[in-house]
XYZ file of C-alpha atoms in Angstrom:
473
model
C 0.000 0.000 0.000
C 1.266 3.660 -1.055
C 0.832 7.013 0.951
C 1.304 9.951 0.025
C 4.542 11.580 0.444
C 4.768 14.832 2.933
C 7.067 17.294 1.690
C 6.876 19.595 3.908
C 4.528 21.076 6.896
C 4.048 24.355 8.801
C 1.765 25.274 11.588
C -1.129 28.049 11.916
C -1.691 29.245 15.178
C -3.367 32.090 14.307
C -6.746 30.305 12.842
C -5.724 32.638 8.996
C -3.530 32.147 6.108
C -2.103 35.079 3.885
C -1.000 33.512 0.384
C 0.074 34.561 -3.061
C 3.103 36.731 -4.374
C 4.763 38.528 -1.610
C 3.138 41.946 -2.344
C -0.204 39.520 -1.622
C 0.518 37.995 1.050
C 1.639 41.847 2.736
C -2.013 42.995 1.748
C -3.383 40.104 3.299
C -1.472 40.408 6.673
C -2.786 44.816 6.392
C -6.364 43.474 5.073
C -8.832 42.659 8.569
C -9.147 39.043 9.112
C -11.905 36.898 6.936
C -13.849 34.595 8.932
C -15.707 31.751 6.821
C -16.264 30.889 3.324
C -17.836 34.520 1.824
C -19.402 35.273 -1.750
C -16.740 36.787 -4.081
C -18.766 38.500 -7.652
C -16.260 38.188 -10.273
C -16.032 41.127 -12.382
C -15.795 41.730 -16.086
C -13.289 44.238 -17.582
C -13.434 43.658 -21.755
C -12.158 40.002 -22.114
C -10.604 39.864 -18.166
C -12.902 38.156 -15.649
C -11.248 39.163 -12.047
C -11.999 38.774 -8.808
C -11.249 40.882 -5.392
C -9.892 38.660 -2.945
C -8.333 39.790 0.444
C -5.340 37.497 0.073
C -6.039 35.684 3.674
C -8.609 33.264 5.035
C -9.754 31.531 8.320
C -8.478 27.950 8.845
C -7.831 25.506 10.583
C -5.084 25.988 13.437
C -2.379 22.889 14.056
C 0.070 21.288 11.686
C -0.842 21.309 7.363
C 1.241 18.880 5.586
C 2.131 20.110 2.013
C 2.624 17.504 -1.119
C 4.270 17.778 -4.322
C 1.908 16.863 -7.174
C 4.112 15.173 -9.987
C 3.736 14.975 -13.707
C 4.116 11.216 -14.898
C 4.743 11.554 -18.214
C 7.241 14.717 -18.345
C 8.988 13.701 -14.348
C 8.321 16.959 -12.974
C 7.369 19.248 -10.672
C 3.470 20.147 -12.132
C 1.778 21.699 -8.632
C 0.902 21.354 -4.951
C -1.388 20.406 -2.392
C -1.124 21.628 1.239
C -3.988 20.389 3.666
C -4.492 20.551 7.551
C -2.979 17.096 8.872
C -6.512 15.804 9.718
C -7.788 15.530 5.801
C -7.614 12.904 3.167
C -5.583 14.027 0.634
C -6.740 12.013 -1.988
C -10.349 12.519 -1.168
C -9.931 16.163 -0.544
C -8.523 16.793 -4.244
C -11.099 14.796 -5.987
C -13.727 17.124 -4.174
C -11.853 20.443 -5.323
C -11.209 19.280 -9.073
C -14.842 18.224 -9.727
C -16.191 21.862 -8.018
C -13.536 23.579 -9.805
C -10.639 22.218 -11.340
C -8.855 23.361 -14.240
C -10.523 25.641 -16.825
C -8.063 24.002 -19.428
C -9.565 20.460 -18.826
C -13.053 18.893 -19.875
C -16.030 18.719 -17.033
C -14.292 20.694 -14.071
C -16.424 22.273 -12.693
C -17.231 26.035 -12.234
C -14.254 28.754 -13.072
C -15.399 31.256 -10.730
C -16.454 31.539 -7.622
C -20.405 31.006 -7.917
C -23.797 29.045 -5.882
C -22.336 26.080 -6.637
C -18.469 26.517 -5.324
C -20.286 28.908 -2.192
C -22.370 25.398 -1.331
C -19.440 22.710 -2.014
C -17.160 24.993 0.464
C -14.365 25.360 -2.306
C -12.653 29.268 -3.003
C -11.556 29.898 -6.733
C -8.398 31.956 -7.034
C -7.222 32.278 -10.709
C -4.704 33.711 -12.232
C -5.740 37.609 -12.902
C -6.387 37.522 -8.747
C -3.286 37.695 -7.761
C 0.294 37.850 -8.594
C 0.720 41.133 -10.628
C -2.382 41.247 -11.874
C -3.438 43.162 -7.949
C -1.079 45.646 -7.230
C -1.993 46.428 -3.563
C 1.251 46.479 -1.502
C 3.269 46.061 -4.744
C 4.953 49.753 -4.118
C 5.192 48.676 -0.134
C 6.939 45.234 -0.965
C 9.045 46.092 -3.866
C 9.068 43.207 -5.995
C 9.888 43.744 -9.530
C 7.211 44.093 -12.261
C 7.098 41.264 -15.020
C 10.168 41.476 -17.279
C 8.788 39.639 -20.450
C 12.692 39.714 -21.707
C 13.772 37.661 -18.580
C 10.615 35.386 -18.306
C 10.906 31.795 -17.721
C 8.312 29.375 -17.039
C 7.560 29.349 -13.292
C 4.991 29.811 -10.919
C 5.015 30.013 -7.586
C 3.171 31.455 -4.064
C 3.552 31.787 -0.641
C 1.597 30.311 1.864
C 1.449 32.205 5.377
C 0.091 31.803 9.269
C -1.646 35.735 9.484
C 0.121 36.423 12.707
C 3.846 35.741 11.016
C 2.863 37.070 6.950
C 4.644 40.632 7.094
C 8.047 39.004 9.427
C 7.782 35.751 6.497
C 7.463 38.196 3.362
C 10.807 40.511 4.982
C 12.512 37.215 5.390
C 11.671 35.531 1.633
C 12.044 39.494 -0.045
C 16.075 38.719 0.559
C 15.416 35.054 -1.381
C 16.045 34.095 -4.840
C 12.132 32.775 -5.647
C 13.639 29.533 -7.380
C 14.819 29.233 -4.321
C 12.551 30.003 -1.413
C 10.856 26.774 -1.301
C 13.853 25.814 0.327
C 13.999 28.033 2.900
C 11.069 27.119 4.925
C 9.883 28.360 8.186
C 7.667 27.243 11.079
C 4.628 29.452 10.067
C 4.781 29.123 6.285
C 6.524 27.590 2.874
C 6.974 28.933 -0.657
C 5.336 26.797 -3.626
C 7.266 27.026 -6.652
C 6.752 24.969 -9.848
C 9.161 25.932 -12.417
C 8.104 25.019 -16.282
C 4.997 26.522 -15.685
C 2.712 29.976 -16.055
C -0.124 31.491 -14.754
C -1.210 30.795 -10.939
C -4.603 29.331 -10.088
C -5.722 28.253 -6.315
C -8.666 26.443 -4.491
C -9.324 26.456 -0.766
C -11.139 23.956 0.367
C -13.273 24.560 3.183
C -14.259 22.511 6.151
C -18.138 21.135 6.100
C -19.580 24.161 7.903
C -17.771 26.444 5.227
C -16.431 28.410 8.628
C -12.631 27.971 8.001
C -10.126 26.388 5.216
C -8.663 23.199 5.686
C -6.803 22.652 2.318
C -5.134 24.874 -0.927
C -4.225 23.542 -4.140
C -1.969 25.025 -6.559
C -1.377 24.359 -10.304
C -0.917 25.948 -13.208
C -2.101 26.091 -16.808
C 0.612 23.120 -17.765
C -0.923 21.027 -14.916
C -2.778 17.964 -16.661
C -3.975 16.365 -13.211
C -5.076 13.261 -15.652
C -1.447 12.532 -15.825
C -0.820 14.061 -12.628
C -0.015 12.165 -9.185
C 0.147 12.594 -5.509
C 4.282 12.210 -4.942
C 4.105 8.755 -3.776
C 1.124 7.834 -4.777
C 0.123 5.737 -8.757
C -3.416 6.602 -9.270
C -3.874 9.852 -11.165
C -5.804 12.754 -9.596
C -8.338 12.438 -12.742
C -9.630 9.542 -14.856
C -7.945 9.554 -18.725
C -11.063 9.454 -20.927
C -11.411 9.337 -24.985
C -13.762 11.274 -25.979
C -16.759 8.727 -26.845
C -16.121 7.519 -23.394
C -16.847 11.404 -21.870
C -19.475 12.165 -24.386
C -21.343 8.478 -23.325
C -20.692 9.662 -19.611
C -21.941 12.590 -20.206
C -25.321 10.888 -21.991
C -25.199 8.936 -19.006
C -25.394 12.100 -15.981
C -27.952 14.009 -17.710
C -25.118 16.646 -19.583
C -27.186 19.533 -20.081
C -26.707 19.589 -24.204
C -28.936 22.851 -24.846
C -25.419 25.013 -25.416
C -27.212 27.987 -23.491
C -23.870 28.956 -21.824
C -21.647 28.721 -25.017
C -24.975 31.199 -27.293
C -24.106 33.440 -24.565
C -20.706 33.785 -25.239
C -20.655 33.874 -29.330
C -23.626 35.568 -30.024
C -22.286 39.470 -29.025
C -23.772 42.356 -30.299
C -20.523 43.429 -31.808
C -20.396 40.457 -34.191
C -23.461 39.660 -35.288
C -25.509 42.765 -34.691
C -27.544 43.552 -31.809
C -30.172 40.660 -30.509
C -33.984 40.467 -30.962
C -35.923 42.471 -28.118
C -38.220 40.176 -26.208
C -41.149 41.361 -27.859
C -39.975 40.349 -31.325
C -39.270 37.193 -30.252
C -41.545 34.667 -31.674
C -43.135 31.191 -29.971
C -42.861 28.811 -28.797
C -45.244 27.206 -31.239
C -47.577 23.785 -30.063
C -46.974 20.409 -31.344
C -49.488 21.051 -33.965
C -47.463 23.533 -35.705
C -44.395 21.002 -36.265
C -43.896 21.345 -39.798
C -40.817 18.486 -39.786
C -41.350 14.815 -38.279
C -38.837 12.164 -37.469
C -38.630 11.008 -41.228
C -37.865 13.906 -42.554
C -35.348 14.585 -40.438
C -33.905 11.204 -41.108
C -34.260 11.780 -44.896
C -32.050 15.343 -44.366
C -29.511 14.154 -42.025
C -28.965 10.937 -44.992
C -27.900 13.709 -47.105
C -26.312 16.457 -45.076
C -25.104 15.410 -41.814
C -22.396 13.522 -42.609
C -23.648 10.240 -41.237
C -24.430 11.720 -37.984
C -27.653 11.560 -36.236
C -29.675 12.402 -33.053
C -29.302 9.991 -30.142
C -32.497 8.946 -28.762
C -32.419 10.687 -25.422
C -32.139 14.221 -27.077
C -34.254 13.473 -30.427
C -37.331 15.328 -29.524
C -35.406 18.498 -28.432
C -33.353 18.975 -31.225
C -36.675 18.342 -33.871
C -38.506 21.026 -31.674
C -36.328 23.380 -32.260
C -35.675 22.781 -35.415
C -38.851 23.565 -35.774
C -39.298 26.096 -33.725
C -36.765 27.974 -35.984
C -38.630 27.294 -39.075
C -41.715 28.529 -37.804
C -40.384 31.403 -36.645
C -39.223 31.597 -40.121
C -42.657 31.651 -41.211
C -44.328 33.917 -38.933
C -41.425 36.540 -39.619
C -41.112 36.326 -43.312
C -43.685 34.134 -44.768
C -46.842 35.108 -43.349
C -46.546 39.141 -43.644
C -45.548 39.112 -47.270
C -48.041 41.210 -49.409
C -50.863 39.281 -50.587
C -50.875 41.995 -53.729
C -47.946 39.554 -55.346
C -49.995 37.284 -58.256
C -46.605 35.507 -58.694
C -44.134 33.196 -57.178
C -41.509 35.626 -58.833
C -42.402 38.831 -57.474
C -42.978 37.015 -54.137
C -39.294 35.649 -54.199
C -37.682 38.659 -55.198
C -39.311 40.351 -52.633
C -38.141 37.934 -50.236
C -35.184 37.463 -51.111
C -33.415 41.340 -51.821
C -29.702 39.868 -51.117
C -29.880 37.344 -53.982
C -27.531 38.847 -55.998
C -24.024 38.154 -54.833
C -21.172 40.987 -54.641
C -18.494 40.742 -57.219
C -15.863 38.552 -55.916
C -18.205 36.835 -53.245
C -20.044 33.431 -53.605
C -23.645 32.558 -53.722
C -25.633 34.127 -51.496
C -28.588 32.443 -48.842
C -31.339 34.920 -50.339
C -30.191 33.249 -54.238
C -30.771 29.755 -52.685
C -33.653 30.291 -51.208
C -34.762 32.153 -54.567
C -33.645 29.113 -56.933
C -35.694 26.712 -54.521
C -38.901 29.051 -54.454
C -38.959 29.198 -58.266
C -37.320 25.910 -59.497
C -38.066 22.398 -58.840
C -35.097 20.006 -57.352
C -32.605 19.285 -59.650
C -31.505 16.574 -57.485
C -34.421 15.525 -55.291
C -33.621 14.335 -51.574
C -34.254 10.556 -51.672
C -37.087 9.601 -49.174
C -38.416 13.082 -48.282
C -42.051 13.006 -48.557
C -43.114 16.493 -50.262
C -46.576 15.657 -50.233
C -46.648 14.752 -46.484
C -44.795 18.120 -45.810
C -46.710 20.254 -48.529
C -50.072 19.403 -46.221
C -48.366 20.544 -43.077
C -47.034 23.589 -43.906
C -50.366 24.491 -45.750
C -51.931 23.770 -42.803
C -50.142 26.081 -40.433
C -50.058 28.528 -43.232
C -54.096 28.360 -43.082
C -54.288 28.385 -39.160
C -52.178 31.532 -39.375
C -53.223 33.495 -41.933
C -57.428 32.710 -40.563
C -58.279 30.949 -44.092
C -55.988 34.202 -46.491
C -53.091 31.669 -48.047
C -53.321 34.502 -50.862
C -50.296 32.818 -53.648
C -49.428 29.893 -51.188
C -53.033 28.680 -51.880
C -51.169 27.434 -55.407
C -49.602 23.876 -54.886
C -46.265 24.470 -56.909
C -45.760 27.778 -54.573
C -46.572 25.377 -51.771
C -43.872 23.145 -52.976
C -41.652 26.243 -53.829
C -41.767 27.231 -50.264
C -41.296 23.773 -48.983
C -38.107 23.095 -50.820
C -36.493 26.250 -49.158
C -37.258 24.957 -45.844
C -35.939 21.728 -46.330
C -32.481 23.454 -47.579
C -32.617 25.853 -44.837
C -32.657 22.638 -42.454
C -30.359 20.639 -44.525
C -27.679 23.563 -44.704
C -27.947 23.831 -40.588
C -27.688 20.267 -40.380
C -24.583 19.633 -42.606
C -22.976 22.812 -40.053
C -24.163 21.388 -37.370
C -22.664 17.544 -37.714
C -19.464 19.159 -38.395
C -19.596 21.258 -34.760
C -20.661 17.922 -33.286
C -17.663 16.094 -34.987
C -15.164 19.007 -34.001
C -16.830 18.544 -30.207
C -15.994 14.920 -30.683
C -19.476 13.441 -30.375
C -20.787 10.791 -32.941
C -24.341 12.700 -33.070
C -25.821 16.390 -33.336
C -27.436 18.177 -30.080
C -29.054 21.020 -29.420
C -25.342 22.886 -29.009
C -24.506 22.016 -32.457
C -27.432 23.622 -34.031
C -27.460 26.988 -31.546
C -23.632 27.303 -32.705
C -24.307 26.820 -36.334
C -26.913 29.353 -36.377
C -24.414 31.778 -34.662
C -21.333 31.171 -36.598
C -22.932 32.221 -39.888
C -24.476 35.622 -40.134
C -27.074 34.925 -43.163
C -28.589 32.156 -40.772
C -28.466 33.807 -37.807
C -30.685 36.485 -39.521
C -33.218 34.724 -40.313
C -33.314 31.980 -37.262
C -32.680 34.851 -35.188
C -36.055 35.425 -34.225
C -37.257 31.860 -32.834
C -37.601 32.152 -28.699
C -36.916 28.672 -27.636
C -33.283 29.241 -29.799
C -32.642 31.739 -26.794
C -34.131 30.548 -23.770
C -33.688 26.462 -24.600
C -37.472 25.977 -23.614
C -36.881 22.978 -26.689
């Protein structure tokens, strides 16, 4: 049987710990004393997410036991682990990395402080935090500002009892920092990992959240799936291919919708500014589905690449598939003016962009024109025209109270029907290949919301379809 290996250990008597750089660990030790596990609000600044920390916590008082985390596969120092002498290690880290492990890794966790971290007792320190990035007590300490010129890959933090942080920073100021972590003291020790960058720590706190009982440190080299405990063999994270984490996944309940990652892409600055509520349209009933499962099946045959939808997620990603083509409908479709005799005058009026610039390809408006006015040159084997002429007549009728107007003619019927089915097959073929470049052998909800985002043409027209924003699918 293994164990892991202490390294070192240090005492608190206090019942606080200062940590970071040196200039951090001074503001901690001026900063008044934090008692328990308290909310921290990250803050956005352009593309920097930061987040105010006073640089010293409550914790447990006695004897913490610090461990060097080792990288199997390159030999080498990749982080630490300090904990109070009463905690299991290994159970300790499992806890931390599935609340909020690395943000370079798959499935860990949260990367801020949020509910979630607040309620699992665990305090999320990244890398703008600290370090240089918070200048309090930078001009007090001393230390010299980031020299890209003289940079080489290291990381590395001080961790303090509050009582001794001000006499520990004088002592370490007078230290070579590749070379503090062997000068250790009673109350504190230096963690340095050389051949790394940028700083991230997690406290974890005891089970009434009231004081910390254990800090890990890593940085953004740290791959804790081929990362071990020193004396320990079992990684701190299971290796898994991706079909094995996107089964898992399928397995826990993954939330698929891609709500977080629309939130993300879809900024005004890119794509123009977003629907306001009230122009939002649905979500429609079941009634109004103007796609079933085999015609679905018939476009993902020719577009998808030989994906398809898994089972447990079918019925979301046909509703809002749907929902988008409705929405299509209600914005485009049913307002057109009933004054057009012709399925030409109604497609150039629907479609003003058809005309590509010089130099540029086809457009989506000279599709959608071709398929309004000309029958399929190459018709999509399977697909049931008839079955989905009568359904979108249908909804057409409910909508328009009886006035179809030109899409009372069966050829514009059909006209109007082969647009949607490329519209669907074009978002389709984009979004198998999302769902291939996530890894996953068949298209979710995700796929589609990204597809509609990463191309402009789409994302006007789709744009309008409430259940693609709130993932009520």
């Amino acid at each position: 049987m293994t164990f892991p290996r202490v390294h070192a250990h240090f005492t608190v008597h206090s019942g606080h710990l200062c940590y970071g750089e040196l200039h951090n660990i001074w503001q901690g030790a001026l900063a008044e004393p934090t008692y328990g596990l308290t909310a921290v609000q990250p803050k956005v600044a352009g593309t920097v997410t930061t987040q105010e920390l006073d640089h010293n916590v409550n914790a447990l008082k006695g004897t913490w036991n610090a461990f060097r985390l080792v990288d199997t596969t390159k030999y080498r120092l990749a982080g630490w682990f300090a904990a109070h002498e009463s905690v299991d290690v290994l159970q300790e880290i499992d806890k931390i990395l599935r609340v909020s492990g690395s943000p370079y890794e798959e499935d860990s966790g949260s990367k801020y402080n949020d509910e979630k971290t607040m309620e699992e007792g665990v305090l999320v320190i990244n890398r703008y935090d600290w370090g240089l990035y918070d200048k309090r007590a930078l001009d007090v300490v001393g230390e010299d500002e980031f020299d890209p010129s003289s940079f080489a890959p290291r990381i590395g933090v001080g961790l303090v009892d509050y009582a001794e942080a001000r006499a520990q920073v004088e002592f370490w100021k007078d230290v070579p920092e590749d070379h503090r972590d062997e000068q250790q003291r009673p109350s504190g020790l230096w963690l340095d990992v050389p051949h790394n960058e940028y700083s991230f720590g997690r406290f974890g706190f005891d089970e009434k959240r009231s004081a910390a009982r254990s800090f890990l440190f890593f940085g953004i080299q740290t791959v804790f799936t081929q990362t071990v405990v020193d004396g320990m063999q079992q990684p701190l994270r299971k290796y898994e291919t991706h079909e094995e984490r996107y089964q898992r996944r399928l397995q826990e309940g993954y939330d698929f919708r891609g709500m977080e990652m629309l939130e993300m892409m879809a900024v005004p600055s890119r794509l123009g500014p977003s629907p306001a509520d009230e122009d939002l349209l649905g979500p429609h009933t079941n009634n109004e589905r103007l796609f079933q499962e085999a015609d679905f099946a018939a476009l993902l045959r020719r577009n998808a690449n030989n994906l398809d939808f898994v089972d447990s997620w079918r019925d979301r990603v046909e509703i809002l598939l749907n929902e988008l083509l409705m929405s299509y409908l209600e914005r485009y479709i049913l307002p057109l003016d009933r004054s057009f005799v012709t399925i030409l005058s109604t497609a150039e009026s629907l479609t003003p962009q058809r005309a590509p610039q010089q130099n540029e390809s086809r457009t989506l408006d000279s599709y959608l024109f071709q398929y309004l006015t000309q029958p399929y040159e190459d018709p999509i084997p399977d697909w049931d025209a008839a079955a989905v002429a009568d359904r979108v007549r249908a909804v057409l009728f409910s909508r328009s109270r009886g006035q179809l107007g030109l899409f009372s003619n069966d050829d514009h019927i059909a006209g109007l029907c082969r647009c949607l089915a490329w519209l669907i097959g074009e978002l389709l073929e984009l979004a198998s290949k999302g769902a291939k470049d996530s890894y996953r052998s068949n298209i979710m909800p995700a796929d589609v919301r990204i597809a509609v985002c990463n191309d402009a043409e789409i994302f006007s027209i789709f744009k309008y379809s409430r259940v693609y924003w709130d993932g009520s699918e």
